[in-house]
Short mmCIF file of C-alpha atoms in Angstrom, two decimals:
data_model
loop_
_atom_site.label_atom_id
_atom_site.label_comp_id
_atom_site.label_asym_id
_atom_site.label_seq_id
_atom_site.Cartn_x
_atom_site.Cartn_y
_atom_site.Cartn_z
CA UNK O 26 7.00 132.03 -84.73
CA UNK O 27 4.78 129.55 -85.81
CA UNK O 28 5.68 125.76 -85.41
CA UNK O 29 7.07 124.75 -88.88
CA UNK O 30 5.67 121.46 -88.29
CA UNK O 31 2.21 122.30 -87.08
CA UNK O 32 -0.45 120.38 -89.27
CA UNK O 33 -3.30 122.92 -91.27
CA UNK O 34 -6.13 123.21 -89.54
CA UNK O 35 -9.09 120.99 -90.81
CA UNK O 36 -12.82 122.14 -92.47
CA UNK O 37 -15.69 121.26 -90.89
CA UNK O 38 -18.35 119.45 -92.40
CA UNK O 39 -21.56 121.17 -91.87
CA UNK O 40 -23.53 117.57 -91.51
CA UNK O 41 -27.31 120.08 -90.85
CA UNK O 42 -27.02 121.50 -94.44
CA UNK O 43 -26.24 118.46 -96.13
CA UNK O 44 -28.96 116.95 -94.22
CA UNK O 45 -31.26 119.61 -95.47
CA UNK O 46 -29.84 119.55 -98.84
CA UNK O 47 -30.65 115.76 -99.25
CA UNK O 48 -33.92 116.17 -98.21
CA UNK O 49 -34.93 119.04 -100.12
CA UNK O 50 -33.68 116.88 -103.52
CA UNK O 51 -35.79 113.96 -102.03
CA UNK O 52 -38.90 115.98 -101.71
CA UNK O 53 -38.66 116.68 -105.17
CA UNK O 54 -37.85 114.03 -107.01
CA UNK O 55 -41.15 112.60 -105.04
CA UNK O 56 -43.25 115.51 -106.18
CA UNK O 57 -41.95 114.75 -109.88
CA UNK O 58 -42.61 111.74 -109.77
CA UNK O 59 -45.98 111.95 -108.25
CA UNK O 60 -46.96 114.23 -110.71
CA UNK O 61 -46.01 112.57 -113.27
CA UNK O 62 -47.82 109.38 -111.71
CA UNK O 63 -51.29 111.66 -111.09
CA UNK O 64 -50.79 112.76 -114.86
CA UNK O 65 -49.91 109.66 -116.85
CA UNK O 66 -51.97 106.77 -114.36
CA UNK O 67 -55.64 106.65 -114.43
CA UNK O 68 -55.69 104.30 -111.30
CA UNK O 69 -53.15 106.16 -109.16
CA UNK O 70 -54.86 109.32 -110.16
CA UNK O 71 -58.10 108.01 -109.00
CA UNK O 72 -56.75 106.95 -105.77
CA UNK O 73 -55.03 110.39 -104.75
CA UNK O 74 -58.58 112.20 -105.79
CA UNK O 75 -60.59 109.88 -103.18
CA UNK O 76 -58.18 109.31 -100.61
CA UNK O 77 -55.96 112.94 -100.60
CA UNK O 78 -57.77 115.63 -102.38
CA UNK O 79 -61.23 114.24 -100.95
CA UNK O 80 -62.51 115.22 -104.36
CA UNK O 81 -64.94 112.20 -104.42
CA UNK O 82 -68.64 113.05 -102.05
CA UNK O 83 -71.12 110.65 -101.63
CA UNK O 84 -74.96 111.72 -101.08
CA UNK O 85 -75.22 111.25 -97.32
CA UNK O 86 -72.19 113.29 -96.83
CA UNK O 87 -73.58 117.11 -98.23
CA UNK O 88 -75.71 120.17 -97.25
CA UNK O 89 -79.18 119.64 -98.31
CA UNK O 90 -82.09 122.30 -99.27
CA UNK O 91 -85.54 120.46 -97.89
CA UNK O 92 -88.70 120.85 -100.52
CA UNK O 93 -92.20 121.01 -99.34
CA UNK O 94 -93.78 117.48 -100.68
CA UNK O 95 -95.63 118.95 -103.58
CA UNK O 96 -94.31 121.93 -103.87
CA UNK O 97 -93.03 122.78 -107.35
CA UNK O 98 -90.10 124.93 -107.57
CA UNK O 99 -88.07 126.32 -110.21
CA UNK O 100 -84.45 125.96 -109.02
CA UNK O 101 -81.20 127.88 -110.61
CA UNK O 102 -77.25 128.14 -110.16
CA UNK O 103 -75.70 131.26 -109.84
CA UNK O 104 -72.18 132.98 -109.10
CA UNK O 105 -72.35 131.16 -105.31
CA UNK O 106 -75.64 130.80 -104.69
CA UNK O 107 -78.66 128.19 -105.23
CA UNK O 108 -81.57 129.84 -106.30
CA UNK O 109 -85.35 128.14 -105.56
CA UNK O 110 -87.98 130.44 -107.52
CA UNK O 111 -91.54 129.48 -105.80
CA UNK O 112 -94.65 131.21 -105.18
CA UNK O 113 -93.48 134.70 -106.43
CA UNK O 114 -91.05 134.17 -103.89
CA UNK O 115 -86.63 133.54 -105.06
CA UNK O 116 -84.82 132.01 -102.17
CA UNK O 117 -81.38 132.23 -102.12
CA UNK O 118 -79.27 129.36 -100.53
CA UNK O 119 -75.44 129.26 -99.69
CA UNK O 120 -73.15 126.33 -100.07
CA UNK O 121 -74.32 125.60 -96.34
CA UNK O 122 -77.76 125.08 -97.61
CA UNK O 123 -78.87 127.45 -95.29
CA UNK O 124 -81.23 130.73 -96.55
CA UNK O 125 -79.35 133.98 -97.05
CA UNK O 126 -82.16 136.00 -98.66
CA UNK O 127 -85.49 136.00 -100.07
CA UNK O 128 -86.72 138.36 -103.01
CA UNK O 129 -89.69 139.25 -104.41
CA UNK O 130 -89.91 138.11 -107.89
CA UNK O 131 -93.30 137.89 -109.89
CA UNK O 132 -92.77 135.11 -112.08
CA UNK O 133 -94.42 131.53 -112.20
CA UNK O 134 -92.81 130.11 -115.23
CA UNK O 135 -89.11 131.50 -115.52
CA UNK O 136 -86.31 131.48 -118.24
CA UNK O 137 -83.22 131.85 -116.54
CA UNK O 138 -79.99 133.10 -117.77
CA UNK O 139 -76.43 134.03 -115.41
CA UNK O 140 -73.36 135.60 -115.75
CA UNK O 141 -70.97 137.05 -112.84
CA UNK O 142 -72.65 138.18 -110.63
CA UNK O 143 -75.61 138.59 -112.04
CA UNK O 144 -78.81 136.64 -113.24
CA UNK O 145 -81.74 137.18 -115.34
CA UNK O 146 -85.62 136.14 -114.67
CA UNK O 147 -87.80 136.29 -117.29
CA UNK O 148 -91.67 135.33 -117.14
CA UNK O 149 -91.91 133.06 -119.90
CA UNK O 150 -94.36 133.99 -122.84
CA UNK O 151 -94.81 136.87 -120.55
CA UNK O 152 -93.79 140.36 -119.59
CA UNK O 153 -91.71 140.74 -116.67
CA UNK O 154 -88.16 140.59 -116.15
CA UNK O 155 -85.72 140.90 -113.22
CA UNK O 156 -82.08 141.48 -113.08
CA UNK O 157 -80.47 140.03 -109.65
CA UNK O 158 -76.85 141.29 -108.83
CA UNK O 159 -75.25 139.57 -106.09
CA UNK O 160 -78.06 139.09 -103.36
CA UNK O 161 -80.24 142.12 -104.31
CA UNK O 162 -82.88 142.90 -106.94
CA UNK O 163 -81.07 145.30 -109.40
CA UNK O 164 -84.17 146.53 -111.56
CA UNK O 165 -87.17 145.48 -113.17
CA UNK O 166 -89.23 146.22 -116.48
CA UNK O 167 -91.92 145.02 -118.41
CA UNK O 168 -91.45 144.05 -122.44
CA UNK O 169 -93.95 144.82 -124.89
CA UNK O 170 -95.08 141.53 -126.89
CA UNK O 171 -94.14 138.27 -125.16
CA UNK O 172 -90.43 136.99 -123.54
CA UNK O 173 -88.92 133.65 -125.65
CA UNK O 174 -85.34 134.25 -124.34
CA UNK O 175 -83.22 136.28 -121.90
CA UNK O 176 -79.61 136.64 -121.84
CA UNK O 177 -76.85 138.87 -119.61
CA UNK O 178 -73.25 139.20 -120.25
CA UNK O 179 -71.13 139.43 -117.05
CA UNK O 180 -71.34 143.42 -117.08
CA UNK O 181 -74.75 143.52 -116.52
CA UNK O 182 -75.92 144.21 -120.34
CA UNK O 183 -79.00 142.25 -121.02
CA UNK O 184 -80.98 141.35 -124.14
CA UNK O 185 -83.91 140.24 -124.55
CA UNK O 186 -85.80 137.98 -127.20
CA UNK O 187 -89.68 139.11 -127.90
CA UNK O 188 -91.93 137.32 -129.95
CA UNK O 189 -95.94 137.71 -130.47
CA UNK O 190 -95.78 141.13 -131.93
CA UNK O 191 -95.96 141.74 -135.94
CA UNK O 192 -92.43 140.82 -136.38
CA UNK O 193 -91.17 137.55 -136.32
CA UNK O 194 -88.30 138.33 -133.06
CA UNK O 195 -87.67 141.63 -131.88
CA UNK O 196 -84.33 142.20 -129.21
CA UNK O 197 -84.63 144.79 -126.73
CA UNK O 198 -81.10 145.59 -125.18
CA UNK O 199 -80.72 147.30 -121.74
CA UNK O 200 -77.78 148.30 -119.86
CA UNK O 201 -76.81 147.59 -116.66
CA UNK O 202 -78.99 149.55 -114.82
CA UNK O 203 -82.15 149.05 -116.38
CA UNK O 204 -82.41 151.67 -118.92
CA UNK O 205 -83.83 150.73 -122.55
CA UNK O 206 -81.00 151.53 -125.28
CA UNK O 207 -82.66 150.12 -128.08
CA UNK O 208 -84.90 147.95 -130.63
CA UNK O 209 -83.80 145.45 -133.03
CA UNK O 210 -86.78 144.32 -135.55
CA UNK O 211 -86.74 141.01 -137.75
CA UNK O 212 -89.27 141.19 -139.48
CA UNK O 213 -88.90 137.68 -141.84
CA UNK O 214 -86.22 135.92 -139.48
CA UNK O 215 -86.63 134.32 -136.03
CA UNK O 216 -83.62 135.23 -133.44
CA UNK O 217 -82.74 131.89 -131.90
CA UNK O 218 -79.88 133.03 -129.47
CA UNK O 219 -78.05 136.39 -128.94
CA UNK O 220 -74.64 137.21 -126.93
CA UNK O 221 -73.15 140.78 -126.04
CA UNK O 222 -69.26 141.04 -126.29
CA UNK O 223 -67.72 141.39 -123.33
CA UNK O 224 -66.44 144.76 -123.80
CA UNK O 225 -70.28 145.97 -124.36
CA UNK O 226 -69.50 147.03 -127.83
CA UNK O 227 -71.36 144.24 -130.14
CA UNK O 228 -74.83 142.88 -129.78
CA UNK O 229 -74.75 139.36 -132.39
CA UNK O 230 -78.02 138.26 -133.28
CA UNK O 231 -78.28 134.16 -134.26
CA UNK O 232 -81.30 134.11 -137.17
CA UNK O 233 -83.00 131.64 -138.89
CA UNK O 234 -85.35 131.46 -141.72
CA UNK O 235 -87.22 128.52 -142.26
CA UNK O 236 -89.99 129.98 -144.50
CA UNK O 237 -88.61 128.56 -147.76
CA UNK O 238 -87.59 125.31 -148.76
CA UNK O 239 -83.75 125.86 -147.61
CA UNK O 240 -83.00 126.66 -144.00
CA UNK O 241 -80.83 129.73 -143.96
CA UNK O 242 -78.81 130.45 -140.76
CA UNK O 243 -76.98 133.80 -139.95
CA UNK O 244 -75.18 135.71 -137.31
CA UNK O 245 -75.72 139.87 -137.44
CA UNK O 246 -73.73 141.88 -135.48
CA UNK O 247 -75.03 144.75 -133.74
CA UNK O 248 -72.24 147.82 -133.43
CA UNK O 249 -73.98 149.29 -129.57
CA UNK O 250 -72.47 152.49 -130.10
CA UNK O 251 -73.39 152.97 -133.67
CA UNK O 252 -77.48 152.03 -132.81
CA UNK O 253 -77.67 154.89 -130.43
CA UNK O 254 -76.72 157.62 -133.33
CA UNK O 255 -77.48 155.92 -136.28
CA UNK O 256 -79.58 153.11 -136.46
CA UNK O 257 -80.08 152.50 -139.80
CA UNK O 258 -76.39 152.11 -140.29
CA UNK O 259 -75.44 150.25 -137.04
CA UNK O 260 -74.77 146.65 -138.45
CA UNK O 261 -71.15 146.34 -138.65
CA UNK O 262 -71.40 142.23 -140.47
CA UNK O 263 -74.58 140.00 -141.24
CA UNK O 264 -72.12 136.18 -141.59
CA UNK O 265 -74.21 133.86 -144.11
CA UNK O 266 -74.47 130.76 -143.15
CA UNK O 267 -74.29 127.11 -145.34
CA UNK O 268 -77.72 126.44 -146.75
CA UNK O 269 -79.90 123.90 -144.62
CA UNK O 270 -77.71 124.02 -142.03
CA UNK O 271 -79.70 124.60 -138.74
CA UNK O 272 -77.91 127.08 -136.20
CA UNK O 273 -78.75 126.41 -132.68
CA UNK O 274 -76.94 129.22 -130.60
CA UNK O 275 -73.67 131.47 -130.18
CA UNK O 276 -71.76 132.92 -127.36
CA UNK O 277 -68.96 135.95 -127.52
CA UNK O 278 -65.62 134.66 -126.47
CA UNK O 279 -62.95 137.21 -125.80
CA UNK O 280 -61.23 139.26 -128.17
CA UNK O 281 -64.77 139.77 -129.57
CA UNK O 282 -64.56 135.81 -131.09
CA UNK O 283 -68.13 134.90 -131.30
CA UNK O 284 -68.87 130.83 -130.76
CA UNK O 285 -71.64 129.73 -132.96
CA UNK O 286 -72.90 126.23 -132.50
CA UNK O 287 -74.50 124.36 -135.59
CA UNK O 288 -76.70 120.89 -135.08
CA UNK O 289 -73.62 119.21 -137.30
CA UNK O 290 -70.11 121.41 -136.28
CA UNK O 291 -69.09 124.24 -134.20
CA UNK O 292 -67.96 127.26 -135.92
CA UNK O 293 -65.54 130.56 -134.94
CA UNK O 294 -66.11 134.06 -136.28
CA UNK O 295 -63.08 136.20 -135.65
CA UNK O 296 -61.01 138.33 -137.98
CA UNK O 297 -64.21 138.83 -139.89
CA UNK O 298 -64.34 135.22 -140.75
CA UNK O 299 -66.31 132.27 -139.90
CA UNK O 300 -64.23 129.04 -139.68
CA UNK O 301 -65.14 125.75 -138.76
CA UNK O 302 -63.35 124.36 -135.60
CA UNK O 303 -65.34 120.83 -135.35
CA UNK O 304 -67.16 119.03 -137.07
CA UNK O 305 -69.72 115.81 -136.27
CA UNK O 306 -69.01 113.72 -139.45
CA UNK O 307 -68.17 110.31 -138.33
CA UNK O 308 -68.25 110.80 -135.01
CA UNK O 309 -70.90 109.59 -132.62
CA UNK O 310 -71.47 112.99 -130.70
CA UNK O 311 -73.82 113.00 -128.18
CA UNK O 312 -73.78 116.06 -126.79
CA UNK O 313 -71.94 119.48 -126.99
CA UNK O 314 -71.96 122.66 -125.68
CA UNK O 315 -70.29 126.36 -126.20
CA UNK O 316 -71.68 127.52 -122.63
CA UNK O 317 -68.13 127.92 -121.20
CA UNK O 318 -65.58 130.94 -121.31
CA UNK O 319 -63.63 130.51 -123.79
CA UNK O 320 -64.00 127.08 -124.34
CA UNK O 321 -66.25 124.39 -125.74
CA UNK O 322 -67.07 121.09 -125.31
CA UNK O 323 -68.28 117.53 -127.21
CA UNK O 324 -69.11 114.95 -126.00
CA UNK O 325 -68.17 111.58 -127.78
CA UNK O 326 -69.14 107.93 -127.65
CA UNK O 327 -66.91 105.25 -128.54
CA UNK O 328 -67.15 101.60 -128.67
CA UNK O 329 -65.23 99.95 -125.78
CA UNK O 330 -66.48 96.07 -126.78
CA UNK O 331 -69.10 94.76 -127.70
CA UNK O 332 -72.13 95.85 -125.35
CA UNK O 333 -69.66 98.78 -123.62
CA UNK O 334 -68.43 102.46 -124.63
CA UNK O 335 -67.00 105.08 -123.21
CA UNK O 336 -67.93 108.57 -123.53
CA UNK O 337 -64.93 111.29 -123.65
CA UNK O 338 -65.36 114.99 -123.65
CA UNK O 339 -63.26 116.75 -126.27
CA UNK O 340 -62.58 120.07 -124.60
CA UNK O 341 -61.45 122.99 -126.93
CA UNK O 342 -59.48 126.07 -126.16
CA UNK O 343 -61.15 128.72 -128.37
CA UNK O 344 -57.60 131.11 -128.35
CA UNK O 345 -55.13 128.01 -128.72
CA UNK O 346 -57.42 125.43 -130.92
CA UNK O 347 -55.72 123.11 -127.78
CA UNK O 348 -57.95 120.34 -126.80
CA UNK O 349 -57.78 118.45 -123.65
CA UNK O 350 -59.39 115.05 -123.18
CA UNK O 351 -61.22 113.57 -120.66
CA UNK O 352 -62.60 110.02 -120.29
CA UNK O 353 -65.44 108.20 -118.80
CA UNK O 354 -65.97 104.31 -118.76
CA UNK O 355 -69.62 104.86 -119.66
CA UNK O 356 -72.55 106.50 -121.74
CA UNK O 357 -72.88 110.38 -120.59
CA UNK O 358 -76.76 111.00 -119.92
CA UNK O 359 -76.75 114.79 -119.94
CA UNK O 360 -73.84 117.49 -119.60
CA UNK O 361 -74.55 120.78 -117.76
CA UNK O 362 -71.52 123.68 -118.47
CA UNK O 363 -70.69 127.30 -117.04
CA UNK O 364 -67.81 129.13 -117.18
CA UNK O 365 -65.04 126.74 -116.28
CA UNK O 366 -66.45 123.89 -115.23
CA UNK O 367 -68.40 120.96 -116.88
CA UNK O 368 -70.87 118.58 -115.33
CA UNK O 369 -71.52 114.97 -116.58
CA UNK O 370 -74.53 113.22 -115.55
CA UNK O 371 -73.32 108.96 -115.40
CA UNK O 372 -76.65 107.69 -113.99
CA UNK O 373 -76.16 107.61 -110.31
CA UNK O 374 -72.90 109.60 -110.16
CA UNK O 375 -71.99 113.31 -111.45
CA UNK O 376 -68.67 113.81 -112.31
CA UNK O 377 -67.24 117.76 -112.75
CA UNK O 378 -64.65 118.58 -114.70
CA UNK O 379 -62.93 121.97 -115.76
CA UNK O 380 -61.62 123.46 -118.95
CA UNK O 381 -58.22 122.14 -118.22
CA UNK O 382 -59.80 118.20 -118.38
CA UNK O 383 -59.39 117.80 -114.75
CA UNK O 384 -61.68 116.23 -112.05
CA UNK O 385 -63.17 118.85 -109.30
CA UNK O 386 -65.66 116.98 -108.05
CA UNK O 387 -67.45 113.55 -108.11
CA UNK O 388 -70.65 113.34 -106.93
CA UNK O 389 -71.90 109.34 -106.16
CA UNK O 390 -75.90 108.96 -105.15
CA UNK O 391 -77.89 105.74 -104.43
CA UNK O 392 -80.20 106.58 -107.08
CA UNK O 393 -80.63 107.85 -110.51
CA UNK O 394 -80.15 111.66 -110.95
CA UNK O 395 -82.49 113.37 -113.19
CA UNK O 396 -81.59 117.24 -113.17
CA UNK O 397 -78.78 119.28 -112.10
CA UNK O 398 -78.05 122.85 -112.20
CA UNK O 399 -74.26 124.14 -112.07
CA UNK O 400 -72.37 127.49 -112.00
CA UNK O 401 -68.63 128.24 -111.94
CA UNK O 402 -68.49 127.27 -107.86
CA UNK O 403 -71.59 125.74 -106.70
CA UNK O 404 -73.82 122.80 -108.15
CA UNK O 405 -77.20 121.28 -106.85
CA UNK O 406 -78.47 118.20 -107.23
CA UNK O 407 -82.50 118.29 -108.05
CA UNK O 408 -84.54 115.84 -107.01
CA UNK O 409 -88.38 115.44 -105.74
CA UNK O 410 -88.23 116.58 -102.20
CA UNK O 411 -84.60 118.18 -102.37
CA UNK O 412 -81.63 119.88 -103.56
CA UNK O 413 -78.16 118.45 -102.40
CA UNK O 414 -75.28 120.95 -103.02
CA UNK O 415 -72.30 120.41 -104.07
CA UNK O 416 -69.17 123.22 -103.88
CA UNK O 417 -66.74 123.21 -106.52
#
C-alpha cells in the first residue's frame, strides 16, 4: 500500500520544444515583417534587391558575345537563346555567351517575330521565310509577292503579311509544320498586324483604310476551321472601329480575348464586344505596349518638380482589369516587352520588371545603351562591338 502521504509526482517541462516553439514564432514574425518592409519601403526594398537577391549586375560583371569590328549583325531574343543573324549565317548563343549552334538561314535583312519555342525569319520585302523550333531549322518556304510582316503563335501557327501583289495585303497562314492552309485577300485595306488564338482556332486580321478622307480601323476574325471548307463564309466578326482613329496592332490573349492597341487607348474584344480598357486623354503616355501574355503595359510621365519626372509603368491584367504599378525616378527612353517580363531603357541602366510590377533584374553600364532585345528569360544588351547578356 501506497504511502498516504507520498507527494504526486511532478511534469516535466520539455525546455527543447519550447525552445523550438519560440523560435519558429520568431522566424515568422521576422518574415512578416520583412515582407511587409520589402512591400511597403522603396529604400529597404532596394537594399535587399542589391545586397540579398543580387538582382542588381553591373556591365563588367556578365557573359559577353564579341562582334567582328564592322561587322553588321542582326541580333534577336528568343525562348533562351541570343540569336546573331550575319552573313546567311544565325548563331545561336546561351546565357554563357558561348555558341550552341549555327544555322543556315538565307536572309540579309530580317523581320523577326518569337513565341515559345519558336521564332520566325522573314527576308524583308522579300521571299523567304524560316521557322526555328528550339535549336533546329523547322521548315522553310518561299511567299509569292513580297514579306511586310511575320508573326507565330506559341504552337507553331504562323502568318504571314504580303504586300506588292494586286491587292493591297494578302495573309498566308501555315501550320506548324510548314504546310500552306490558306489565303486571305484585301483587296482595298492594308493588314497592319495579325495574331492567331492560342487554341489555333481564329486568325484576326488588324486593317486599315486610309484611302478616303476618314481613317477607318477594323479587326476581322478569321474562323481556321471554317476557311478550309468554306471560304467564302469563314469570317466569324469584322469589329468597326471609331472613325480616324489609327489602329496600330493586336495580340490574342487567352480565352480567345484579342488586345488591340490604338495610337490614343487600348481596347479589349471579348464576348463579341470591343471595350475600351485605357485611354491616353490627359495623360502624358510615352510609351505602351500589348506584347505581353495577358497583360499590357503604359508607360507614364509625371512631373516630380520643376526640371524632374518620373516615369511609372501602369501594368494591366487583361482577365482581372488589376493594375500593378511600378515607378522610376526618371524619363523611360524605350521599353522592350515579352511574355512576362518588361524592359525599361533609363539611359545608362536597364531595369526589368514582370507582370506582377516587380524588379528581376537591373542592369547598370558606364555608358548610354542604345538597343536591347529581351525574351521571357534572357536579354542582351546591343552595342557596337558586343552583346552583354543578361538572364532573367
Amino acid at each position: 500500500m501506497k504511502d498516504y502521504w507520498e507527494e504526486p509526482e511532478k511534469k516535466k517541462v520539455n525546455a527543447k520544444k519550447i525552445i523550438l516553439s519560440v523560435t519558429i514564432s520568431i522566424v515568422v514574425v521576422a518574415v512578416i515583417v520583412l515582407v511587409a518592409l520589402y512591400v511597403t519601403n522603396k529604400e529597404f526594398r532596394n537594399w535587399m534587391d542589391i545586397q540579398v537577391f543580387r538582382k542588381e549586375v553591373s556591365q563588367d560583371k556578365v557573359a559577353t558575345i564579341e562582334l567582328e569590328e564592322g561587322q553588321t549583325s542582326n541580333v534577336y531574343a528568343f525562348n533562351k537563346y541570343i540569336g546573331i543573324l550575319n552573313k546567311n549565317k544565325l548563331s545561336l548563343y546561351g546565357s554563357a555567351g558561348t555558341e550552341e549552334v549555327s544555322l543556315d538561314v538565307e536572309i540579309t535583312t530580317p523581320v523577326f517575330y518569337s513565341s515559345n519555342r519558336f521564332l520566325i525569319i522573314g527576308e524583308k520585302n522579300g521571299q523567304k521565310i524560316y521557322v526555328v523550333e528550339d535549336k533546329e531549322i523547322a521548315w522553310e518556304s518561299e511567299i509569292e509577292g513580297n514579306i511586310s510582316q511575320v508573326y507565330i503563335n506559341k504552337n507553331g501557327y504562323v502568318a504571314v503579311i504580303i504586300s506588292g501583289t494586286s491587292y493591297k495585303s494578302v495573309i498566308q497562314v501555315f501550320d506548324p509544320d510548314g504546310n500552306a492552309l490558306f489565303k486571305k485577300y484585301l483587296p482595298s485595306t492594308i493588314a497592319v498586324d495579325v495574331s492567331i488564338s492560342n487554341d489555333n482556332k481564329y486568325l484576326a486580321i488588324a486593317e486599315v483604310d486610309t484611302s478616303g478622307t476618314i481613317i477607318q480601323s477594323n479587326i476581322r476574325v478569321i474562323s481556321i476551321e471554317k476557311v478550309k471548307t468554306d471560304p467564302t463564309n469563314s469570317e466569324e466578326n469584322n469589329y468597326q472601329s471609331e472613325q480616324n482613329k489609327l489602329l496600330v496592332s493586336i495580340k490574342y490573349q487567352d480565352n480567345d480575348r484579342i488586345i488591340c492597341m490604338y495610337t490614343d487607348k487600348i481596347n479589349i474584344i471579348e464576348n463579341g464586344q470591343e471595350t475600351t480598357l485605357f485611354e491616353n486623354n490627359d495623360k502624358k503616355i510615352t510609351a505602351q505596349s500589348i506584347n505581353l501574355d495577358n497583360y499590357f503595359t503604359t508607360i507614364q510621365e509625371e512631373s516630380s518638380g520643376i526640371f524632374s519626372a518620373n516615369s511609372v509603368a501602369n501594368i494591366v491584367n487583361v482577365d482581372t482589369k488589376d493594375i500593378k504599378n511600378y515607378t522610376v525616378e526618371t524619363s523611360v527612353k524605350e521599353i522592350y516587352t515579352k511574355g512576362d517580363i518588361i524592359a525599361l531603357n533609363l539611359g545608362t541602366e536597364v531595369e526589368f520588371i514582370n507582370t506582377g510590377g516587380w524588379l528581376v533584374k537591373r542592369y547598370v553600364a558606364s555608358q548610354e545603351i542604345t538597343n536591347v532585345t529581351v525574351s521571357n528569360s534572357i536579354a542582351g544588351i546591343i552595342y557596337r562591338d558586343k552583346i552583354e547578356i543578361i538572364n532573367l
